Amino acid sequence: MAAMTSGTARVERQISLPFKQAFRIALRNITIRVGRAMITGAGTMLGIAFLMSVFASNLMLTARGVEPSPAQAQKAAWLVAMSLLVSFVGITNSMLMSVTERYKEIGTFKCLGALDNFIVKMFLIESGLLGFFGSLIGSIVGLLFVIVTNLGFVGAFNWALALLYMLACIVLGTLLSVGAALPPAIRAAKMQAVDAMRTEV
Amino acid sequence: MSSIATAEVQNGAATTPAVSNADDYRASEHIVRVRGVKRVYKIGEVQVHALRGIDLDIKRGEFMAIMGPSGSGKSTLFNMVGGLDKPSDGTVFIDEVDIAQLDAGELAWLRCRKIGYIFQTFNLIPVMTALENVTLPMIFAGAGVDEQMEKGKRLLETVGLGDRLHNKPGQLSGGQQQRVAIARALANDPAIILADEPTGNLDQKVGEEIIQMLKRLNKESGVTIITATHDDKMYKRADRVSIVIDGEIQAVVPPEQLGDNTVDGFLAQLKEEKDAAAIRDLETAAEVTATNAAITGEG
């Protein structure tokens, strides 16, 4: 009789969650909570828009034939640092919120057989998507802003370099977003199922 | 006093014929075995003994109700049995596997395949439709999409929600949500369904429906149902009722033995009997001492 086999032989290990399924759930979470997602994404968007506009206006100075003075270059670097800080704080805050308000859900996921890494995976995909689209829109907005305010000099504008900056902004925004979501996601995933469900937010 | 439970198990084993080996017998008969389980919580400097040594056996296909006042350790015991919490001392065997020995991956597998959970507050995922909620455990189990859909629909039809597949929990009544939760609990054909006060947030009539549904599942598919409950209607449908007070099992009795008593009534009666027994014991002891003294005196 099979029931007589003793020990852990009859327990298998939980398999990993396929990326496609995790992606579907994460996408679902975003599309359903559009308002919430917009707020989270807006944090990234604003920061990246700021950053991109700083890059683009530097390019625009070159297009105008103005060689930035050391003081101006320093100011630009300061602005870049500030905008990075703004996005980082904004993203971390909204990610923290969106994880904590879902503790109960996370507990339920665990009761249904989710491994810790399923939960981390789902949150990272979600934040990655938000970060990607947020920074995509943000970099477009930032670039457009500079172009619209300097329409006369667009002819000499270095589009290739601008595109490269845009790409850098999107990668950076996505990475920041995922990086900011990682600590709260891991903390949530490590919670005992019972504790997570008991948490009232 | 856990001895009642243990005694019953031993009696049961003794009356079952033709089992070559007692261990093999237990392996096939009991889906859950709890042995000397203690659970101590540390709250600051204070140690709280939620469970003080529990022995309990639950048979395959049994409908077991766990009853007790709040703070009795009922929920802790329930979580132990469900593999949601690990004992400080003692062992919990689920299908003959000591859950303390399992790592996270194995425990997740156990929760996914062996146990279905039903909660007082339903705990459906609010952003998912009824069907998606039911298929979620199947995704975790690695089932194919077609299989998920087909089985998910069938399960929802079983619980009478065939026309609500694409409704979100917010669009469903409490009773309907709990039925989705039952369908979800059945997703991976578990051996055990754990229901934590499943009727606690429902009105009388709807609660009755849920109880009947659980009872039907228990009879038809032979799934073991373990429920923590305060509901009088619930425990009366159970095969056996475990009564937990102060972290100990006071009695494991068939529901008839509780008669028409309410839970609280029975608990009060039990306490009275226990106190009376304690007094009797004292008196007997006194008599024995007196008799002994007399005998010694005569001798």
Short mmCIF file of C-alpha atoms in Angstrom, two decimals:
data_model
loop_
_atom_site.label_atom_id
_atom_site.label_comp_id
_atom_site.label_asym_id
_atom_site.label_seq_id
_atom_site.Cartn_x
_atom_site.Cartn_y
_atom_site.Cartn_z
CA MET A 1 0.00 0.00 0.00
CA ALA A 2 1.38 3.34 -1.04
CA ALA A 3 0.26 4.92 2.19
CA MET A 4 2.82 2.87 4.06
CA THR A 5 5.84 4.51 2.52
CA SER A 6 7.21 6.54 5.32
CA GLY A 7 8.96 9.86 5.69
CA THR A 8 9.26 12.68 3.24
CA ALA A 9 9.19 10.45 0.18
CA ARG A 10 5.61 11.44 -0.60
CA VAL A 11 6.18 15.15 -0.40
CA GLU A 12 7.54 16.81 -3.48
CA ARG A 13 8.95 20.27 -3.81
CA GLN A 14 6.90 23.10 -5.07
CA ILE A 15 7.90 23.99 -8.59
CA SER A 16 8.73 27.49 -9.64
CA LEU A 17 6.12 29.83 -11.03
CA PRO A 18 6.50 30.18 -14.81
CA PHE A 19 7.49 33.67 -15.85
CA LYS A 20 4.54 33.93 -18.22
CA GLN A 21 2.05 33.29 -15.42
CA ALA A 22 3.79 35.65 -13.03
CA PHE A 23 3.78 38.27 -15.75
CA ARG A 24 0.07 37.77 -16.36
CA ILE A 25 -0.78 38.15 -12.69
CA ALA A 26 1.43 41.24 -12.37
CA LEU A 27 -0.06 42.84 -15.47
CA ARG A 28 -3.51 42.04 -14.15
CA ASN A 29 -2.66 43.75 -10.87
CA ILE A 30 -1.64 46.89 -12.72
CA THR A 31 -4.59 47.03 -15.10
CA ILE A 32 -7.09 46.47 -12.32
CA ARG A 33 -5.63 49.01 -9.95
CA VAL A 34 -5.08 51.59 -12.66
CA GLY A 35 -5.40 54.54 -10.30
CA ARG A 36 -2.92 53.05 -7.86
CA ALA A 37 -0.54 52.12 -10.66
CA MET A 38 -0.75 55.62 -12.14
CA ILE A 39 0.33 57.15 -8.85
CA THR A 40 3.24 54.75 -8.52
CA GLY A 41 4.17 55.27 -12.16
CA ALA A 42 3.82 59.02 -11.88
CA GLY A 43 6.60 59.12 -9.28
CA THR A 44 8.95 57.49 -11.73
CA MET A 45 7.64 59.54 -14.61
CA LEU A 46 8.22 62.88 -12.93
CA GLY A 47 11.71 62.03 -11.79
CA ILE A 48 12.73 60.71 -15.17
CA ALA A 49 11.09 63.63 -17.00
CA PHE A 50 13.16 65.98 -14.84
CA LEU A 51 16.34 64.01 -15.54
CA MET A 52 15.68 63.82 -19.27
CA SER A 53 14.95 67.53 -19.52
CA VAL A 54 18.29 68.29 -17.83
CA PHE A 55 20.09 66.06 -20.35
CA ALA A 56 18.15 67.50 -23.27
CA SER A 57 18.73 71.12 -22.30
CA ASN A 58 22.47 70.40 -22.13
CA LEU A 59 22.25 69.07 -25.66
CA MET A 60 20.25 72.11 -26.65
CA LEU A 61 22.99 74.41 -25.32
CA THR A 62 25.45 72.67 -27.61
CA ALA A 63 22.96 73.01 -30.48
CA ARG A 64 22.84 76.75 -29.80
CA GLY A 65 26.60 76.88 -29.97
CA VAL A 66 26.92 77.82 -26.32
CA GLU A 67 29.78 76.17 -24.51
CA PRO A 68 28.57 75.56 -20.93
CA SER A 69 30.74 77.21 -18.33
CA PRO A 70 32.14 75.10 -15.44
CA ALA A 71 29.54 76.69 -13.14
CA GLN A 72 26.74 75.72 -15.48
CA ALA A 73 28.06 72.17 -15.81
CA GLN A 74 28.18 71.88 -12.05
CA LYS A 75 24.61 73.10 -11.79
CA ALA A 76 23.49 70.56 -14.36
CA ALA A 77 25.18 67.75 -12.43
CA TRP A 78 23.48 68.95 -9.25
CA LEU A 79 20.12 68.92 -11.01
CA VAL A 80 20.70 65.37 -12.25
CA ALA A 81 21.51 64.21 -8.73
CA MET A 82 18.41 65.94 -7.36
CA SER A 83 16.10 64.41 -9.95
CA LEU A 84 17.51 60.96 -9.25
CA LEU A 85 16.87 61.44 -5.56
CA VAL A 86 13.33 62.61 -6.25
CA SER A 87 12.53 59.54 -8.33
CA PHE A 88 14.13 57.18 -5.84
CA VAL A 89 12.16 58.51 -2.88
CA GLY A 90 8.93 58.66 -4.86
CA ILE A 91 9.24 55.13 -6.19
CA THR A 92 10.30 53.59 -2.87
CA ASN A 93 7.42 55.20 -1.08
CA SER A 94 4.73 54.11 -3.47
CA MET A 95 6.13 50.58 -3.76
CA LEU A 96 6.24 50.24 0.01
CA MET A 97 2.61 51.32 0.17
CA SER A 98 1.45 49.00 -2.55
CA VAL A 99 3.13 46.02 -0.90
CA THR A 100 1.93 46.71 2.63
CA GLU A 101 -1.65 47.23 1.58
CA ARG A 102 -1.55 43.75 0.09
CA TYR A 103 -0.20 41.76 3.03
CA LYS A 104 -3.43 39.83 3.36
CA GLU A 105 -3.35 38.91 -0.30
CA ILE A 106 0.25 37.78 0.06
CA GLY A 107 -0.74 35.57 3.01
CA THR A 108 -3.49 34.04 0.92
CA PHE A 109 -1.07 33.41 -1.93
CA LYS A 110 1.20 31.58 0.47
CA CYS A 111 -1.64 29.47 1.81
CA LEU A 112 -2.47 28.44 -1.73
CA GLY A 113 1.07 27.15 -2.17
CA ALA A 114 3.08 30.15 -3.37
CA LEU A 115 6.78 30.08 -2.59
CA ASP A 116 8.50 33.21 -1.34
CA ASN A 117 10.08 33.70 -4.74
CA PHE A 118 6.68 33.65 -6.49
CA ILE A 119 5.70 36.70 -4.52
CA VAL A 120 8.99 38.49 -5.02
CA LYS A 121 8.80 37.68 -8.71
CA MET A 122 5.30 39.07 -9.07
CA PHE A 123 6.14 42.31 -7.31
CA LEU A 124 9.34 42.76 -9.26
CA ILE A 125 7.61 42.25 -12.60
CA GLU A 126 4.90 44.65 -11.53
CA SER A 127 7.35 47.32 -10.46
CA GLY A 128 9.50 46.70 -13.52
CA LEU A 129 6.52 47.28 -15.79
CA LEU A 130 5.51 50.40 -13.91
CA GLY A 131 9.10 51.65 -13.97
CA PHE A 132 9.48 50.95 -17.68
CA PHE A 133 6.32 52.67 -18.81
CA GLY A 134 6.71 55.46 -16.28
CA SER A 135 10.21 56.28 -17.46
CA LEU A 136 9.30 55.84 -21.13
CA ILE A 137 6.57 58.44 -20.80
CA GLY A 138 8.74 60.55 -18.50
CA SER A 139 11.65 60.71 -20.91
CA ILE A 140 9.36 61.61 -23.81
CA VAL A 141 7.74 64.35 -21.74
CA GLY A 142 11.12 65.71 -20.64
CA LEU A 143 12.48 65.75 -24.18
CA LEU A 144 9.33 67.31 -25.63
CA PHE A 145 9.42 70.04 -23.01
CA VAL A 146 12.94 71.10 -23.96
CA ILE A 147 12.23 70.90 -27.69
CA VAL A 148 9.05 72.91 -27.49
CA THR A 149 10.77 75.65 -25.49
CA ASN A 150 13.70 75.81 -27.94
CA LEU A 151 11.97 75.31 -31.28
CA GLY A 152 14.35 77.66 -33.12
CA PHE A 153 17.43 75.53 -32.54
CA VAL A 154 16.01 72.08 -33.30
CA GLY A 155 17.93 71.92 -36.60
CA ALA A 156 21.31 71.53 -34.92
CA PHE A 157 19.98 69.24 -32.18
CA ASN A 158 21.93 66.00 -31.73
CA TRP A 159 19.05 63.51 -32.02
CA ALA A 160 21.24 60.42 -31.84
CA LEU A 161 22.71 61.47 -28.52
CA ALA A 162 19.25 62.47 -27.24
CA LEU A 163 17.95 59.01 -28.08
CA LEU A 164 20.86 57.47 -26.21
CA TYR A 165 20.06 59.62 -23.19
CA MET A 166 16.43 58.53 -23.42
CA LEU A 167 17.46 54.89 -23.43
CA ALA A 168 19.70 55.49 -20.42
CA CYS A 169 16.81 57.21 -18.62
CA ILE A 170 14.45 54.31 -19.29
CA VAL A 171 16.96 51.71 -18.11
CA LEU A 172 17.74 53.78 -15.03
CA GLY A 173 14.06 54.39 -14.23
CA THR A 174 13.24 50.70 -14.54
CA LEU A 175 16.20 49.67 -12.42
CA LEU A 176 15.37 52.22 -9.75
CA SER A 177 11.78 51.04 -9.68
CA VAL A 178 12.72 47.38 -9.34
CA GLY A 179 15.41 48.19 -6.79
CA ALA A 180 12.97 50.17 -4.70
CA ALA A 181 10.38 47.37 -4.76
CA LEU A 182 12.85 44.63 -3.83
CA PRO A 183 13.20 45.21 -0.06
CA PRO A 184 9.47 45.50 0.72
CA ALA A 185 8.68 42.57 -1.60
CA ILE A 186 11.23 40.33 0.11
CA ARG A 187 9.99 41.37 3.52
CA ALA A 188 6.42 40.60 2.54
CA ALA A 189 7.35 37.26 1.00
CA LYS A 190 9.26 36.17 4.10
CA MET A 191 6.32 36.73 6.41
CA GLN A 192 4.58 33.66 7.77
CA ALA A 193 1.31 33.11 5.95
CA VAL A 194 -0.68 33.38 9.16
CA ASP A 195 0.98 36.60 10.22
CA ALA A 196 0.56 38.16 6.81
CA MET A 197 -3.15 37.37 6.81
CA ARG A 198 -3.63 38.70 10.30
CA THR A 199 -2.05 42.03 9.42
CA GLU A 200 -4.60 44.78 9.25
CA VAL A 201 -3.63 47.80 7.22
CA MET B 1 -6.92 16.08 29.24
CA SER B 2 -5.73 14.55 26.06
CA SER B 3 -6.01 11.04 27.41
CA ILE B 4 -9.60 10.80 26.18
CA ALA B 5 -8.52 11.29 22.59
CA THR B 6 -5.66 8.87 22.87
CA ALA B 7 -7.82 6.28 24.57
CA GLU B 8 -10.34 6.47 21.78
CA VAL B 9 -7.64 5.95 19.18
CA GLN B 10 -6.33 2.92 20.98
CA ASN B 11 -9.79 1.46 21.25
CA GLY B 12 -10.35 2.08 17.57
CA ALA B 13 -7.14 0.31 16.68
CA ALA B 14 -7.97 -2.62 18.88
CA THR B 15 -11.36 -3.25 17.29
CA THR B 16 -10.16 -3.05 13.70
CA PRO B 17 -9.51 -6.55 12.43
CA ALA B 18 -6.63 -8.08 10.55
CA VAL B 19 -4.02 -5.39 10.53
CA SER B 20 -0.61 -6.96 10.62
CA ASN B 21 1.24 -4.00 12.03
CA ALA B 22 -0.10 -1.22 14.19
CA ASP B 23 2.09 1.40 12.54
CA ASP B 24 0.95 0.49 9.06
CA TYR B 25 -2.60 0.63 10.24
CA ARG B 26 -2.19 4.14 11.52
CA ALA B 27 -0.42 5.19 8.36
CA SER B 28 -3.36 4.31 6.22
CA GLU B 29 -6.11 5.39 8.58
CA HIS B 30 -5.12 8.79 9.91
CA ILE B 31 -4.52 11.76 7.70
CA VAL B 32 -3.46 13.97 10.58
CA ARG B 33 -1.70 12.90 13.74
CA VAL B 34 -0.76 15.39 16.40
CA ARG B 35 1.60 14.16 19.09
CA GLY B 36 2.46 16.06 22.25
CA VAL B 37 2.31 19.39 20.49
CA LYS B 38 3.17 22.47 22.48
CA ARG B 39 3.33 25.99 21.21
CA VAL B 40 4.88 28.77 23.19
CA TYR B 41 4.75 32.36 22.03
CA LYS B 42 7.12 34.91 23.40
CA ILE B 43 5.54 38.29 23.84
CA GLY B 44 8.31 40.44 25.20
CA GLU B 45 9.47 38.75 28.40
CA VAL B 46 6.27 36.80 28.87
CA GLN B 47 5.86 33.27 27.60
CA VAL B 48 2.37 32.42 26.45
CA HIS B 49 1.53 28.73 26.32
CA ALA B 50 -0.98 28.55 23.53
CA LEU B 51 -0.88 24.76 23.40
CA ARG B 52 0.16 22.59 26.33
CA GLY B 53 0.66 19.16 24.82
CA ILE B 54 -1.98 18.10 22.35
CA ASP B 55 -2.60 14.58 21.07
CA LEU B 56 -5.15 14.28 18.33
CA ASP B 57 -5.83 11.89 15.48
CA ILE B 58 -8.01 12.72 12.55
CA LYS B 59 -9.13 9.93 10.32
CA ARG B 60 -9.08 10.01 6.56
CA GLY B 61 -12.44 11.23 5.31
CA GLU B 62 -13.54 12.45 8.71
CA PHE B 63 -15.44 15.67 9.39
CA MET B 64 -13.79 17.04 12.50
CA ALA B 65 -14.87 20.16 14.30
CA ILE B 66 -12.51 21.92 16.67
CA MET B 67 -14.32 23.98 19.27
CA GLY B 68 -13.22 26.23 22.02
CA PRO B 69 -13.57 29.72 23.39
CA SER B 70 -11.40 32.44 21.92
CA GLY B 71 -7.92 32.32 23.38
CA SER B 72 -8.20 28.59 23.98
CA GLY B 73 -5.47 27.76 21.49
CA LYS B 74 -8.02 26.53 18.98
CA SER B 75 -6.66 28.68 16.17
CA THR B 76 -3.09 27.77 17.00
CA LEU B 77 -3.94 24.08 16.84
CA PHE B 78 -5.76 24.69 13.62
CA ASN B 79 -2.76 26.44 12.08
CA MET B 80 -0.50 23.59 13.18
CA VAL B 81 -2.70 21.03 11.51
CA GLY B 82 -2.70 23.15 8.38
CA GLY B 83 1.05 23.43 8.21
CA LEU B 84 0.85 27.19 8.69
CA ASP B 85 2.71 27.14 11.97
CA LYS B 86 5.34 24.89 13.48
CA PRO B 87 5.14 23.45 17.01
CA SER B 88 7.63 24.48 19.71
CA ASP B 89 7.62 20.87 20.83
CA GLY B 90 6.01 17.67 19.64
CA THR B 91 5.19 16.60 16.11
CA VAL B 92 2.43 17.06 13.59
CA PHE B 93 2.15 14.40 10.92
CA ILE B 94 0.15 15.19 7.84
CA ASP B 95 -0.31 12.05 5.81
CA GLU B 96 2.51 10.50 7.86
CA VAL B 97 4.95 13.30 7.04
CA ASP B 98 6.40 15.25 9.94
CA ILE B 99 5.85 18.82 8.82
CA ALA B 100 8.65 20.15 11.02
CA GLN B 101 11.10 18.29 8.76
CA LEU B 102 9.91 20.01 5.59
CA ASP B 103 11.72 22.91 3.98
CA ALA B 104 9.91 25.89 2.46
CA GLY B 105 9.54 24.28 -0.96
CA GLU B 106 8.07 21.09 0.43
CA LEU B 107 5.77 22.97 2.75
CA ALA B 108 4.50 25.05 -0.15
CA TRP B 109 3.88 21.87 -2.10
CA LEU B 110 1.95 20.44 0.82
CA ARG B 111 -0.21 23.55 1.08
CA CYS B 112 -0.75 23.56 -2.63
CA ARG B 113 -1.62 19.91 -3.21
CA LYS B 114 -2.64 18.33 0.07
CA ILE B 115 -4.56 21.04 1.86
CA GLY B 116 -7.34 23.38 0.80
CA TYR B 117 -7.97 26.42 2.98
CA ILE B 118 -11.24 28.18 3.64
CA PHE B 119 -11.24 31.32 5.74
CA GLN B 120 -13.77 33.21 7.78
CA THR B 121 -13.15 36.33 5.69
CA PHE B 122 -13.13 34.38 2.39
CA ASN B 123 -9.72 35.83 1.40
CA LEU B 124 -10.35 35.87 -2.30
CA ILE B 125 -7.93 37.91 -4.38
CA PRO B 126 -10.00 41.05 -5.05
CA VAL B 127 -8.49 41.84 -8.45
CA MET B 128 -9.23 38.41 -9.87
CA THR B 129 -12.47 36.96 -11.19
CA ALA B 130 -14.09 33.94 -9.56
CA LEU B 131 -12.57 31.69 -12.20
CA GLU B 132 -9.10 33.21 -11.81
CA ASN B 133 -9.31 32.80 -8.06
CA VAL B 134 -10.14 29.14 -8.47
CA THR B 135 -7.39 28.52 -11.02
CA LEU B 136 -4.71 30.25 -8.96
CA PRO B 137 -3.70 27.16 -6.95
CA MET B 138 -3.63 25.22 -10.22
CA ILE B 139 -1.16 27.74 -11.67
CA PHE B 140 1.02 27.16 -8.61
CA ALA B 141 0.69 23.43 -9.18
CA GLY B 142 1.88 23.86 -12.75
CA ALA B 143 -1.30 22.76 -14.52
CA GLY B 144 -1.82 23.60 -18.18
CA VAL B 145 -4.08 26.49 -19.15
CA ASP B 146 -6.78 24.34 -20.78
CA GLU B 147 -6.87 22.04 -17.80
CA GLN B 148 -7.13 25.03 -15.46
CA MET B 149 -10.06 26.56 -17.31
CA GLU B 150 -11.94 23.31 -17.71
CA LYS B 151 -11.49 22.28 -14.10
CA GLY B 152 -12.08 25.77 -12.75
CA LYS B 153 -15.42 25.98 -14.53
CA ARG B 154 -16.41 22.53 -13.38
CA LEU B 155 -15.59 23.35 -9.76
CA LEU B 156 -17.54 26.59 -9.87
CA GLU B 157 -20.49 24.71 -11.34
CA THR B 158 -20.21 22.21 -8.50
CA VAL B 159 -20.65 25.01 -5.99
CA GLY B 160 -23.52 26.48 -8.02
CA LEU B 161 -21.72 29.47 -9.50
CA GLY B 162 -21.54 28.35 -13.13
CA ASP B 163 -23.03 31.69 -14.19
CA ARG B 164 -20.66 33.82 -12.14
CA LEU B 165 -17.33 32.75 -13.60
CA HIS B 166 -16.18 36.23 -14.54
CA ASN B 167 -17.48 38.18 -11.57
CA LYS B 168 -15.01 39.76 -9.19
CA PRO B 169 -15.38 39.08 -5.45
CA GLY B 170 -16.75 42.59 -4.96
CA GLN B 171 -19.67 41.72 -7.22
CA LEU B 172 -20.55 38.61 -5.23
CA SER B 173 -22.46 38.20 -1.98
CA GLY B 174 -20.73 36.78 1.10
CA GLY B 175 -22.20 33.34 0.55
CA GLN B 176 -21.16 33.35 -3.09
CA GLN B 177 -17.65 34.46 -2.16
CA GLN B 178 -17.38 31.62 0.33
CA ARG B 179 -18.52 29.20 -2.36
CA VAL B 180 -15.79 30.48 -4.67
CA ALA B 181 -13.39 29.91 -1.78
CA ILE B 182 -14.65 26.32 -1.45
CA ALA B 183 -14.12 25.77 -5.17
CA ARG B 184 -10.64 27.23 -4.82
CA ALA B 185 -9.87 24.97 -1.87
CA LEU B 186 -10.77 21.99 -4.06
CA ALA B 187 -8.63 23.12 -6.98
CA ASN B 188 -5.82 20.60 -6.59
CA ASP B 189 -7.93 17.75 -5.17
CA PRO B 190 -6.60 18.10 -1.63
CA ALA B 191 -6.80 15.35 0.96
CA ILE B 192 -7.76 17.84 3.66
CA ILE B 193 -9.93 20.92 3.71
CA LEU B 194 -9.25 23.29 6.56
CA ALA B 195 -12.09 25.65 7.25
CA ASP B 196 -11.50 28.39 9.80
CA GLU B 197 -14.90 29.56 11.02
CA PRO B 198 -16.28 29.34 7.48
CA THR B 199 -19.73 30.53 8.54
CA GLY B 200 -18.51 33.25 10.91
CA ASN B 201 -19.17 36.15 8.52
CA LEU B 202 -22.38 34.77 7.03
CA ASP B 203 -25.98 34.93 8.13
CA GLN B 204 -27.79 31.83 9.42
CA LYS B 205 -29.36 30.72 6.16
CA VAL B 206 -26.30 31.19 3.98
CA GLY B 207 -24.13 29.63 6.68
CA GLU B 208 -26.37 26.57 6.63
CA GLU B 209 -25.91 26.29 2.86
CA ILE B 210 -22.15 26.41 3.23
CA ILE B 211 -22.24 23.75 5.93
CA GLN B 212 -24.39 21.50 3.76
CA MET B 213 -22.02 21.98 0.87
CA LEU B 214 -19.02 21.02 3.00
CA LYS B 215 -20.86 18.01 4.35
CA ARG B 216 -21.82 16.95 0.83
CA LEU B 217 -18.22 17.23 -0.37
CA ASN B 218 -17.09 15.27 2.64
CA LYS B 219 -19.56 12.47 1.86
CA GLU B 220 -19.17 12.42 -1.91
CA SER B 221 -15.46 12.87 -2.44
CA GLY B 222 -14.29 11.63 0.95
CA VAL B 223 -12.16 14.70 1.58
CA THR B 224 -11.22 15.16 5.22
CA ILE B 225 -12.72 18.32 6.64
CA ILE B 226 -11.28 20.02 9.68
CA THR B 227 -13.07 23.07 10.86
CA ALA B 228 -12.66 25.47 13.73
CA THR B 229 -16.09 26.68 14.62
CA HIS B 230 -18.41 28.34 17.04
CA ASP B 231 -21.44 27.53 14.95
CA ASP B 232 -23.88 25.11 16.57
CA LYS B 233 -25.20 23.97 13.21
CA MET B 234 -21.68 23.26 12.06
CA TYR B 235 -20.47 20.94 14.78
CA LYS B 236 -23.73 18.98 14.69
CA ARG B 237 -22.82 17.90 11.16
CA ALA B 238 -19.36 16.84 12.22
CA ASP B 239 -18.35 13.25 12.85
CA ARG B 240 -16.43 14.22 15.94
CA VAL B 241 -15.93 17.36 17.95
CA SER B 242 -12.67 18.24 19.71
CA ILE B 243 -13.05 20.65 22.54
CA VAL B 244 -10.03 22.75 23.30
CA ILE B 245 -9.74 24.77 26.50
CA ASP B 246 -6.60 26.45 27.82
CA GLY B 247 -4.37 24.84 25.22
CA GLU B 248 -5.48 21.32 26.01
CA ILE B 249 -7.98 19.00 24.42
CA GLN B 250 -10.68 18.47 27.03
CA ALA B 251 -12.70 15.95 25.06
CA VAL B 252 -13.16 14.41 21.66
CA VAL B 253 -16.80 13.41 21.40
CA PRO B 254 -19.41 12.68 18.76
CA PRO B 255 -21.71 15.68 18.38
CA GLU B 256 -24.71 13.77 19.77
CA GLN B 257 -23.00 13.75 23.11
CA LEU B 258 -23.22 17.50 23.15
CA GLY B 259 -26.98 17.17 22.81
CA ASP B 260 -28.96 20.33 22.35
CA ASN B 261 -26.42 22.34 24.23
CA THR B 262 -24.92 25.36 22.61
CA VAL B 263 -21.15 25.44 22.45
CA ASP B 264 -20.92 27.73 25.42
CA GLY B 265 -23.44 25.65 27.32
CA PHE B 266 -21.46 22.51 26.71
CA LEU B 267 -18.22 24.17 27.68
CA ALA B 268 -19.79 25.36 30.92
CA GLN B 269 -21.19 21.90 31.60
CA LEU B 270 -17.84 20.34 30.88
CA LYS B 271 -16.11 22.69 33.26
CA GLU B 272 -18.70 21.94 35.94
CA GLU B 273 -18.22 18.23 35.49
CA LYS B 274 -14.50 18.64 35.62
CA ASP B 275 -14.67 20.66 38.82
CA ALA B 276 -17.10 18.14 40.31
CA ALA B 277 -14.76 15.33 39.33
CA ALA B 278 -11.86 17.15 40.91
CA ILE B 279 -13.82 17.54 44.15
CA ARG B 280 -14.87 13.89 43.99
CA ASP B 281 -11.25 12.90 43.49
CA LEU B 282 -10.29 14.91 46.51
CA GLU B 283 -13.04 13.32 48.57
CA THR B 284 -12.11 9.85 47.36
CA ALA B 285 -8.51 10.55 48.15
CA ALA B 286 -9.52 11.70 51.60
CA GLU B 287 -11.62 8.55 52.09
CA VAL B 288 -8.79 6.36 50.89
CA THR B 289 -6.44 8.08 53.24
CA ALA B 290 -8.94 7.65 56.03
CA THR B 291 -9.45 3.98 55.17
CA ASN B 292 -5.73 3.45 54.86
CA ALA B 293 -5.27 5.10 58.20
CA ALA B 294 -7.96 2.87 59.65
CA ILE B 295 -6.36 -0.22 58.12
CA THR B 296 -2.95 0.83 59.29
CA GLY B 297 -4.41 1.56 62.66
CA GLU B 298 -6.00 -1.88 62.88
CA GLY B 299 -2.85 -3.54 61.59
#
